[in-house]
CSV table of C-alpha atoms in Angstrom, one decimal:
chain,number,residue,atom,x,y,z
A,1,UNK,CA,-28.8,11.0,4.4
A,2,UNK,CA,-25.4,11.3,4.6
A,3,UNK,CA,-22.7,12.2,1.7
A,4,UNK,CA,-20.1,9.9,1.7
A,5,UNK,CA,-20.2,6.4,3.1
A,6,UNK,CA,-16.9,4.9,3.8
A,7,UNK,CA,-16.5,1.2,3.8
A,8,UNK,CA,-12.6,0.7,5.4
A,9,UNK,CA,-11.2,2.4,7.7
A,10,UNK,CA,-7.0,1.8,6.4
A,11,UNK,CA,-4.6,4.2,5.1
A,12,UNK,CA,-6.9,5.3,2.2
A,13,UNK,CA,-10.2,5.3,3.8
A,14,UNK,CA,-9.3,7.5,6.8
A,15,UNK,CA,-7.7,9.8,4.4
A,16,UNK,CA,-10.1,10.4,2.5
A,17,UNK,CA,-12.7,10.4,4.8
A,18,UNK,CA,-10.7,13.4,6.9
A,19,UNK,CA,-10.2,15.0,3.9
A,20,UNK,CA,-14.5,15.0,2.9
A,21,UNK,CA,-15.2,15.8,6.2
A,22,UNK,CA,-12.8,18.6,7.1
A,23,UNK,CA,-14.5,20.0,3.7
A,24,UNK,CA,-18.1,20.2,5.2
A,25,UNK,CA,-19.0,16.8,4.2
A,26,UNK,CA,-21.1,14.4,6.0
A,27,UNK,CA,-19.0,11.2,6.1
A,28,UNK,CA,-19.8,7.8,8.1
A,29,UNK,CA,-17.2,5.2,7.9
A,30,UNK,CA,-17.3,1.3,8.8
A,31,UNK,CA,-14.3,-0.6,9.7
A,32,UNK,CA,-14.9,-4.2,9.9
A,33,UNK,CA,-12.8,-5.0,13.2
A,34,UNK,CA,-10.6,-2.9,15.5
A,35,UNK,CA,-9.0,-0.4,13.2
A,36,UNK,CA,-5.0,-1.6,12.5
A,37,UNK,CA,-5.8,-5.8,13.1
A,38,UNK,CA,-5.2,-8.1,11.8
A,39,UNK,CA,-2.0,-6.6,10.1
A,40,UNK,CA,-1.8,-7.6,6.8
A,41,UNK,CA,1.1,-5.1,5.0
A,42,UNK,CA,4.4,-4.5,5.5
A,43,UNK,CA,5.5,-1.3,7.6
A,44,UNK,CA,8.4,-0.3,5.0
A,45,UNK,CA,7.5,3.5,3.6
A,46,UNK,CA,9.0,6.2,2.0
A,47,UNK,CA,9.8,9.2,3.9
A,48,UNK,CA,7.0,11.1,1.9
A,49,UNK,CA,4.5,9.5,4.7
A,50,UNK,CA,4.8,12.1,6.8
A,51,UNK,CA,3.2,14.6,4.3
A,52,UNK,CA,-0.4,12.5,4.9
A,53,UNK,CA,0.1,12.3,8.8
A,54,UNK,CA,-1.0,14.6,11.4
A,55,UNK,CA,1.8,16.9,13.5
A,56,UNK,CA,3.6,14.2,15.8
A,57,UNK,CA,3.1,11.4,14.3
A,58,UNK,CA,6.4,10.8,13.1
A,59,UNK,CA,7.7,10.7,16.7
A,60,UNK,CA,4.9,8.4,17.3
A,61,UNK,CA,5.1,5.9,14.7
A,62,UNK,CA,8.9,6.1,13.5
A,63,UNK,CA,10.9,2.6,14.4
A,64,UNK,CA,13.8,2.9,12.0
A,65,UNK,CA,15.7,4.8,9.5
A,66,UNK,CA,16.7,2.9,6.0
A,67,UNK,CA,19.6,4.4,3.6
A,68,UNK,CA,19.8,1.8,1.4
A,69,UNK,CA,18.9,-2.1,-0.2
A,70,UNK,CA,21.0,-5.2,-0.7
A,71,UNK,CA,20.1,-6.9,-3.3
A,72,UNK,CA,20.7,-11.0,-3.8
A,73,UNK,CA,20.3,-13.2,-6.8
A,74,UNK,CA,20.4,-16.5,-4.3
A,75,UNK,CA,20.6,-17.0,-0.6
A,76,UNK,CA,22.1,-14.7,2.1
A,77,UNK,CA,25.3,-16.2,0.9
A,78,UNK,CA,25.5,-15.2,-2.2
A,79,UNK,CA,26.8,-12.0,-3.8
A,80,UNK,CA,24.5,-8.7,-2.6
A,81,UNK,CA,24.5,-5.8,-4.8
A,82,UNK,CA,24.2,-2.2,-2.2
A,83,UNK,CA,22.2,0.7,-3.6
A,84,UNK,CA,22.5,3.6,-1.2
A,85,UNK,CA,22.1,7.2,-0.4
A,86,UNK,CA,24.0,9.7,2.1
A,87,UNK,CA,20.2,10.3,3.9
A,88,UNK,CA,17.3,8.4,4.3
A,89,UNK,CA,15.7,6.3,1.3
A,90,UNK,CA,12.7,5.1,3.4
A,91,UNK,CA,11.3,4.7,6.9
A,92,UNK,CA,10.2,1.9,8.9
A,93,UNK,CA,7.4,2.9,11.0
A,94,UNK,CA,4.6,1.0,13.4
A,95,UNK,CA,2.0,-0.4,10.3
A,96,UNK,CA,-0.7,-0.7,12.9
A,97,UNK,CA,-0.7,2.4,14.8
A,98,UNK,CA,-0.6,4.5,11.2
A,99,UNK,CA,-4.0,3.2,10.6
A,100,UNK,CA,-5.0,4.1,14.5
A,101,UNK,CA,-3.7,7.9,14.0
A,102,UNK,CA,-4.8,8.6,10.2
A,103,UNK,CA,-8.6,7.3,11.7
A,104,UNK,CA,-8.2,8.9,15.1
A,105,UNK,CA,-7.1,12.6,12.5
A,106,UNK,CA,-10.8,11.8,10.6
A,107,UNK,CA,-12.7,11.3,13.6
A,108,UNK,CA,-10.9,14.8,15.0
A,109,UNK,CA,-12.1,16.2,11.6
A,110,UNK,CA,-15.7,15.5,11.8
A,111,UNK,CA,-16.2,11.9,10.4
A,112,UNK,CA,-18.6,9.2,12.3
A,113,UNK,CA,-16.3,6.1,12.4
A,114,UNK,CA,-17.8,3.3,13.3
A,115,UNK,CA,-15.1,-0.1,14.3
A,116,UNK,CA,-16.8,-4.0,14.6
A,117,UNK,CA,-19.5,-3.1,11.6
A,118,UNK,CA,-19.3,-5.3,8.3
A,119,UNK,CA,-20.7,-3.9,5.3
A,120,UNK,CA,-22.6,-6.9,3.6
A,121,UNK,CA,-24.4,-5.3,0.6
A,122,UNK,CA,-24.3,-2.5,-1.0
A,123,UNK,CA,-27.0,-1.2,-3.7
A,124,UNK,CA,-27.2,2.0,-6.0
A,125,UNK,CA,-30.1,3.4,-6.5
A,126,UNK,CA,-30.9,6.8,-9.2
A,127,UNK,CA,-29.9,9.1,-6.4
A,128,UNK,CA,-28.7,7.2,-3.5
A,129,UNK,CA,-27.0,4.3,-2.0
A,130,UNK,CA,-28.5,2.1,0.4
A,131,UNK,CA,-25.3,0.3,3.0
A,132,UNK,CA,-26.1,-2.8,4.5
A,133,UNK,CA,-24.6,-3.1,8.3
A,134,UNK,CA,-23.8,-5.7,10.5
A,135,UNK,CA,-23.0,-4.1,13.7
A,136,UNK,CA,-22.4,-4.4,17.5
A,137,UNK,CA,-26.8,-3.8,17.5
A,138,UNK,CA,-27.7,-5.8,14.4
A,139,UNK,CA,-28.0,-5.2,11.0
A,140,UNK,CA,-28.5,-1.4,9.9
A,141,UNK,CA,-29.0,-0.1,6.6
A,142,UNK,CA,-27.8,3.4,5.9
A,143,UNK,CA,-28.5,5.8,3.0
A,144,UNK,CA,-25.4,8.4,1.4
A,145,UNK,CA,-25.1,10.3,-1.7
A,146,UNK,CA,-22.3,7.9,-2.6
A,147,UNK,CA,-20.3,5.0,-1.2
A,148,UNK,CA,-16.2,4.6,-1.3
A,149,UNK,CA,-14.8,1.2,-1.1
A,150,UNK,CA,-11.9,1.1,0.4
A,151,UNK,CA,-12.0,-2.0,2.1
A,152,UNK,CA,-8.6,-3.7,0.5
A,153,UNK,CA,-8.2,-6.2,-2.0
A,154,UNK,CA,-11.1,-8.6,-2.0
A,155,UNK,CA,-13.4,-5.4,-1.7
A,156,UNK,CA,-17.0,-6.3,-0.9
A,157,UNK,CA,-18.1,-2.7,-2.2
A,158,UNK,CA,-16.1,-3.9,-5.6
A,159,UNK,CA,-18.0,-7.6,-5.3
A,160,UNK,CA,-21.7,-6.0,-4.4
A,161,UNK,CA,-21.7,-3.5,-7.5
A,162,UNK,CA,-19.8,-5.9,-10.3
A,163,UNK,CA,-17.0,-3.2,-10.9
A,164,UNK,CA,-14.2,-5.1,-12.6
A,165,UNK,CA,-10.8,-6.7,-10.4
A,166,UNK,CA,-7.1,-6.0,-10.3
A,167,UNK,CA,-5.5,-7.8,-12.9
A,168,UNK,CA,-3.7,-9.9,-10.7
A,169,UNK,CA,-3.5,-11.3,-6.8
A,170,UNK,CA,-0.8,-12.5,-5.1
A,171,UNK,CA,-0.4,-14.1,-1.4
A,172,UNK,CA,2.2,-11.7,0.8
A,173,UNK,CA,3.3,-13.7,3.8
A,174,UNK,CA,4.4,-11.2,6.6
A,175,UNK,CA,6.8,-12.6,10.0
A,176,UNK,CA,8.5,-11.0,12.9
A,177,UNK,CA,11.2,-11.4,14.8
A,178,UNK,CA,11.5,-9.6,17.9
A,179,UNK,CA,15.2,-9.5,18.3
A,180,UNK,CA,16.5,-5.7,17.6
A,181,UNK,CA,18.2,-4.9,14.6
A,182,UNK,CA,18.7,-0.8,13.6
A,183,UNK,CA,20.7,-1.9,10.3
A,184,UNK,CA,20.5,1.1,7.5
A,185,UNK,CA,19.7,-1.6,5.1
A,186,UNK,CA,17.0,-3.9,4.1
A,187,UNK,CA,17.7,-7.3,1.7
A,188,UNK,CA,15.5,-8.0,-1.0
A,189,UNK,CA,15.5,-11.3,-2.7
A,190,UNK,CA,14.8,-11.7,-5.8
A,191,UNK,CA,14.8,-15.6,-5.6
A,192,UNK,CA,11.0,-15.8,-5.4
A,193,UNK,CA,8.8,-16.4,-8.9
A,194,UNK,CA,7.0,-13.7,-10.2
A,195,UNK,CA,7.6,-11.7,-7.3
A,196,UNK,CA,10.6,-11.1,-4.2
A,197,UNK,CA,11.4,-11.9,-0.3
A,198,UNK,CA,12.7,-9.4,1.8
A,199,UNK,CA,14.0,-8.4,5.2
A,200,UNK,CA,13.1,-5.4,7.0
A,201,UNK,CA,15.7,-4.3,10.3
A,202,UNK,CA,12.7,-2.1,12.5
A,203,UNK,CA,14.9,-1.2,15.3
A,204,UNK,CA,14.3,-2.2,18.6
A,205,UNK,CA,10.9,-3.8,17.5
A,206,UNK,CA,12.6,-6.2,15.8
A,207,UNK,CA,12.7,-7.6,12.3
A,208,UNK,CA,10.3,-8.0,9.7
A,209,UNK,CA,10.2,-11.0,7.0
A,210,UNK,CA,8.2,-11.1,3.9
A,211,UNK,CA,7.5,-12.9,1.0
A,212,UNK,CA,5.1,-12.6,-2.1
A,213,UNK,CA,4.1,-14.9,-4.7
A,214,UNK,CA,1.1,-15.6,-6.9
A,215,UNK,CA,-1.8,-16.0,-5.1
A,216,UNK,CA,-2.4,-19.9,-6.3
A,217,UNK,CA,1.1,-21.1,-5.5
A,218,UNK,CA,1.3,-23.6,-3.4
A,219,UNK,CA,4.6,-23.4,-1.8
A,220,UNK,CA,3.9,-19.7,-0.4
A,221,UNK,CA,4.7,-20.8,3.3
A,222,UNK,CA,7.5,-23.3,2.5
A,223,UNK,CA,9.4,-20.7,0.8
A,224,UNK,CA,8.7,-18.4,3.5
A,225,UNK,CA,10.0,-20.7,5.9
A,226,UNK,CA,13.4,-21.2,4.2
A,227,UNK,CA,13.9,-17.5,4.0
A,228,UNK,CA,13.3,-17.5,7.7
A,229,UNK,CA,15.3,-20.7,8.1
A,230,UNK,CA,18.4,-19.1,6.1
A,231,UNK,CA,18.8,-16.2,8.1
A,232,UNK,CA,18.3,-18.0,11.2
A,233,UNK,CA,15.2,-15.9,12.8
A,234,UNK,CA,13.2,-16.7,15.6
A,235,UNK,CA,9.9,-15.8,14.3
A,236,UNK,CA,6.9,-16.0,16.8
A,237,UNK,CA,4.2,-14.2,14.7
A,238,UNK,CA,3.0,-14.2,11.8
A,239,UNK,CA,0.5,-12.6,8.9
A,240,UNK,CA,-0.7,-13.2,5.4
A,241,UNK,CA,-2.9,-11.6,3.2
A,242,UNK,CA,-3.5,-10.4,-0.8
A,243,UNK,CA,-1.8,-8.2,-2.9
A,244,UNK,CA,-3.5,-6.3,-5.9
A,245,UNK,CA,-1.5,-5.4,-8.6
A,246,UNK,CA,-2.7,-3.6,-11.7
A,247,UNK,CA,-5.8,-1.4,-11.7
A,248,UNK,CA,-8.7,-2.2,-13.6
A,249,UNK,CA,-10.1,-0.2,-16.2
A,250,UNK,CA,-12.7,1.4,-14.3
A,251,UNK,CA,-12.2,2.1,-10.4
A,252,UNK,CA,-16.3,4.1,-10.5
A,253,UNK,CA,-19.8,2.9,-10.4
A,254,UNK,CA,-22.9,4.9,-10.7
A,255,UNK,CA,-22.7,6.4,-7.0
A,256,UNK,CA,-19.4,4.4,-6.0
A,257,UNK,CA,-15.9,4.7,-6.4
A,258,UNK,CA,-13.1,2.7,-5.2
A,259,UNK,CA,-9.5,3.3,-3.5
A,260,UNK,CA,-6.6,2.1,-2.2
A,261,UNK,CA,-6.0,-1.7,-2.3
A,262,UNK,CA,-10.1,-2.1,-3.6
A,263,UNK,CA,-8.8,-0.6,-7.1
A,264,UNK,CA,-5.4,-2.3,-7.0
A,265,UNK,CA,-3.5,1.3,-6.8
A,266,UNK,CA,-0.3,-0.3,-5.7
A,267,UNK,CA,2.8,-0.2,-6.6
A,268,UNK,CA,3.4,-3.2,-9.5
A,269,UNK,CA,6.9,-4.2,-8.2
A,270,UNK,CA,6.5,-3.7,-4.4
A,271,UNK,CA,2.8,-4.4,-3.9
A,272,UNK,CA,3.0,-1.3,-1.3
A,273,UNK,CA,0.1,0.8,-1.6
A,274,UNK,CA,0.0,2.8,1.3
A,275,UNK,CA,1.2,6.4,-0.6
A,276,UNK,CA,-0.5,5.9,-3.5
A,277,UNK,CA,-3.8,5.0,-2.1
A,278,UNK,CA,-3.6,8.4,0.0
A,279,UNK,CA,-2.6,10.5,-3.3
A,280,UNK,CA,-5.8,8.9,-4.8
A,281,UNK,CA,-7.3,9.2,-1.6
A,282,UNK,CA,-7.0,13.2,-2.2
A,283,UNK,CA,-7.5,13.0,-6.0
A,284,UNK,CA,-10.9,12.0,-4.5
A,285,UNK,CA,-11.8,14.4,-2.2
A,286,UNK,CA,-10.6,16.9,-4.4
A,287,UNK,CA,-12.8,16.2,-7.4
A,288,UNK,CA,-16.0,14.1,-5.8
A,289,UNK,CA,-19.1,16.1,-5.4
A,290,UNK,CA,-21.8,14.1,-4.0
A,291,UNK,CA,-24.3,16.1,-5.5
A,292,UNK,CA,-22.8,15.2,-8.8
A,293,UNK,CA,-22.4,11.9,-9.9
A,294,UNK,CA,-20.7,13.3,-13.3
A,295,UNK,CA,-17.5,14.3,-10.9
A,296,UNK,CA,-16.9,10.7,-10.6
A,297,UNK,CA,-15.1,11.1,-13.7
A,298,UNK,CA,-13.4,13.8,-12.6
A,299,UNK,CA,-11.8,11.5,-10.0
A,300,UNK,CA,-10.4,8.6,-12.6
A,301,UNK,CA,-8.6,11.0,-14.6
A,302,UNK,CA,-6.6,13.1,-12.2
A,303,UNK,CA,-5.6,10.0,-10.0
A,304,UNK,CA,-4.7,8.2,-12.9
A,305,UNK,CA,-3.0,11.0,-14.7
A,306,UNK,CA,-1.1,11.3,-11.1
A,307,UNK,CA,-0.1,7.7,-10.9
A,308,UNK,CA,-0.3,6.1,-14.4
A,309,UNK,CA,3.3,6.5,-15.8
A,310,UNK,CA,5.0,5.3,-12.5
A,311,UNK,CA,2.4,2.4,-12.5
A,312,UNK,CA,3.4,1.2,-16.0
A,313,UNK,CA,7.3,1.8,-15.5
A,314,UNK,CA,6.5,-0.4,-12.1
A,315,UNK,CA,5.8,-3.2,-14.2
A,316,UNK,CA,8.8,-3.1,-15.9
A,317,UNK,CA,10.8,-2.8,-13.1
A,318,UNK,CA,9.0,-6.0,-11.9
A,319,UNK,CA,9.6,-7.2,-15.2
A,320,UNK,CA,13.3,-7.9,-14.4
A,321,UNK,CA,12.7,-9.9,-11.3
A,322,UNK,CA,12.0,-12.9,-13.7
A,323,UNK,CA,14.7,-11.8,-16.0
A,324,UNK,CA,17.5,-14.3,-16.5
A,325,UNK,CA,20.5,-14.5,-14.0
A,326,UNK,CA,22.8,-13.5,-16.4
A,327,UNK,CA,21.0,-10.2,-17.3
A,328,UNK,CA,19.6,-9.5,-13.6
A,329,UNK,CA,23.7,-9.2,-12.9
A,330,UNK,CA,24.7,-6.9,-15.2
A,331,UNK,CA,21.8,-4.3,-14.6
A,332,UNK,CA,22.9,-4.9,-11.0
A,333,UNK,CA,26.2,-4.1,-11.6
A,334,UNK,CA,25.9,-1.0,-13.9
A,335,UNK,CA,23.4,1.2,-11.1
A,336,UNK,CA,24.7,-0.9,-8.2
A,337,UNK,CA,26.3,2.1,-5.6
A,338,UNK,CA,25.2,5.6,-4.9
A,339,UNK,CA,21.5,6.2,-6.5
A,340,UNK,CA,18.9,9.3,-6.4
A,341,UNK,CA,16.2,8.1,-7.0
A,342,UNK,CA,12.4,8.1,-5.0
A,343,UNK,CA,11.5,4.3,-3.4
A,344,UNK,CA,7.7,4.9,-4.5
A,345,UNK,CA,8.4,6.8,-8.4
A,346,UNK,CA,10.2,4.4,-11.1
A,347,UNK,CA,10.1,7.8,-13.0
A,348,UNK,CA,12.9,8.9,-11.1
A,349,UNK,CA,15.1,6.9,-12.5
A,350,UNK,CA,15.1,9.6,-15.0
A,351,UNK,CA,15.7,12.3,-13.1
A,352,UNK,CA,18.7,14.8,-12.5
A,353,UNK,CA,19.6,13.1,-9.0
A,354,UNK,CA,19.7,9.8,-10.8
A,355,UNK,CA,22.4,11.1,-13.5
A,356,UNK,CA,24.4,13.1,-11.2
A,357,UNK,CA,24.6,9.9,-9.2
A,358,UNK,CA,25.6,7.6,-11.8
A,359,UNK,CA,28.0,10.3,-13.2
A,360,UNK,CA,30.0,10.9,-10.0
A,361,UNK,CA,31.0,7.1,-9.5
């Protein structure tokens, strides 16, 4: 039997299932397709990445540095507020071939990973979990001390043991232009209900377009297409997928526990997830014991006590997307200029770097 199974084989999933295994653990770890496709998020990161990455991987995966945002209250023509630093805010890398290297750095640390298997039930049991395969030989069913879902926002582990949903879905529409563009800045639009559009320079790979809404809307694509239209891109490919935002109020199960995208640990006014889900990712293999299902508990406090305060000052920060015109300008206009703050921490809008950046203007 092994300890850990892994159901998704992203950002989170690899992480934590290097982290278990480089720890002694026996980990197996099921990725539904070819690890990294279909893409489905954007490649826009903060510079903090690289502390979850193996040695080399920023050379690998690196397409373009980003100092700063413009922000717009309409189209391209309209009036764009700059927020900026002297070094680099962010970092646009290749999304796919993170997820190739974070699962190639679990398989070098011991984990079974297992690409073209879908998980199609799981079931907890007093001391085990049973895993329910469809592979490349059939179906399979495997046994584990405990199962991690971290199979992304419509989470079959999440589904299969009735553990409650984010608090809210929305549709991200992804499109690339393969016309190189190494601009310092990307443009975010907040023209887009309940949520933004942006623009994404990624060097000489191109340039990325995106676009979230609520997941029911039905004028997702024709919005996207405008935004595409407006700035005149050629876009030849394209992606969608979901967006959780706000976690539920219980990410565990009896054996189970959920991370990443599954529990909607995302960021409420980006929809990014990829550094929080690896900081939860850790939380877990910290505090999990297999042996003990009472650790579980372990696990929801210290990821939450990690990511809580920036989660709830995230929805405020969202908040004022849907703020009226009038009000969006002015706060635009008083932080608009140098800033010090952390693209992933709305807590840092609080902090020294902050201040001494709004002092010296």
């Amino acid at each position: 039997m092994h300890d850990f199974v892994v159901v998704g084989a992203g950002p989170a999933g690899s992480r934590f299932a290097r982290r278990a295994a480089a720890s002694g653990y026996g980990v197996l770890v099921f990725e539904q397709g070819e690890v990294g496709t279909p893409l489905a998020c954007s490649g826009h990161v903060s510079t903090d990445i690289w502390e979850f990455t193996p040695t080399g991987a920023r050379e690998k995966l690196l397409q373009n540095e980003v100092f700063g945002a413009r922000f717009h209250l309409g189209g391209t023509d309209s009036r764009a507020y700059e927020f900026y630093k002297n070094e680099p805010v962010s970092n646009v890398i290749d999304r796919v071939g993170l997820d190739r290297v974070l699962a190639d750095s679990a398989r070098e640390a011991g984990a079974d990973l297992r690409e073209h298997h879908t998980v199609v039930g799981v079931t907890e049991h007093r001391d085990h979990v049973s895993v329910d395969v469809r592979g490349t030989d059939g179906l399979e069913t495997h046994r584990a001390k405990m199962v991690a879902g971290c199979d992304g926002p419509k989470s079959r582990v999440r589904r299969e043991l009735n553990l409650p949903e984010p608090d809210e879905l929305l549709h991200g529409v992804l499109g690339f232009d393969e016309t190189p563009d190494d601009q310092d800045f990307v443009d975010v639009h907040l023209t887009v209900p309940r949520f933004f559009a942006w623009r994404i320079p990624r060097g000489d790979a191109g340039v990325e377009y995106g676009l979230g809404m609520a997941a029911d809307s039905a004028d997702v694509r024709e919005r996207f297409d405008a935004l595409v239209d407006e700035y005149g891109a050629d876009v030849h490919r394209r992606c969608s997928g979901l967006i959780p935002i706000g976690p539920p109020r219980r990410v565990t199960g009896r054996r189970s526990f959920l991370i990443g995208d599954a529990a909607a640990q995302t960021k409420p006014f980006t929809g990014g997830g990829i550094r929080y889900g690896m900081t939860a990712a850790d939380h877990a293999a910290r505090e999990i014991d297999p042996d003990s299902p009472g650790t579980l508990g372990d696990y929801e406090r210290a990821w939450r006590a990690d990511l809580r305060i920036d989660i709830r000052l995230g929805k405020l920060v969202r908040a004022g997307y849907s703020a009226p015109v009038l009000l969006q300008r002015a706060g635009m206009a008083v932080f608009e200029g140098e800033i010090g703050v952390h693209m992933d921490r709305p807590t840092s809008l609080f902090s020294r770097e902050q201040l001494r950046a709004l002092l010296s203007r």
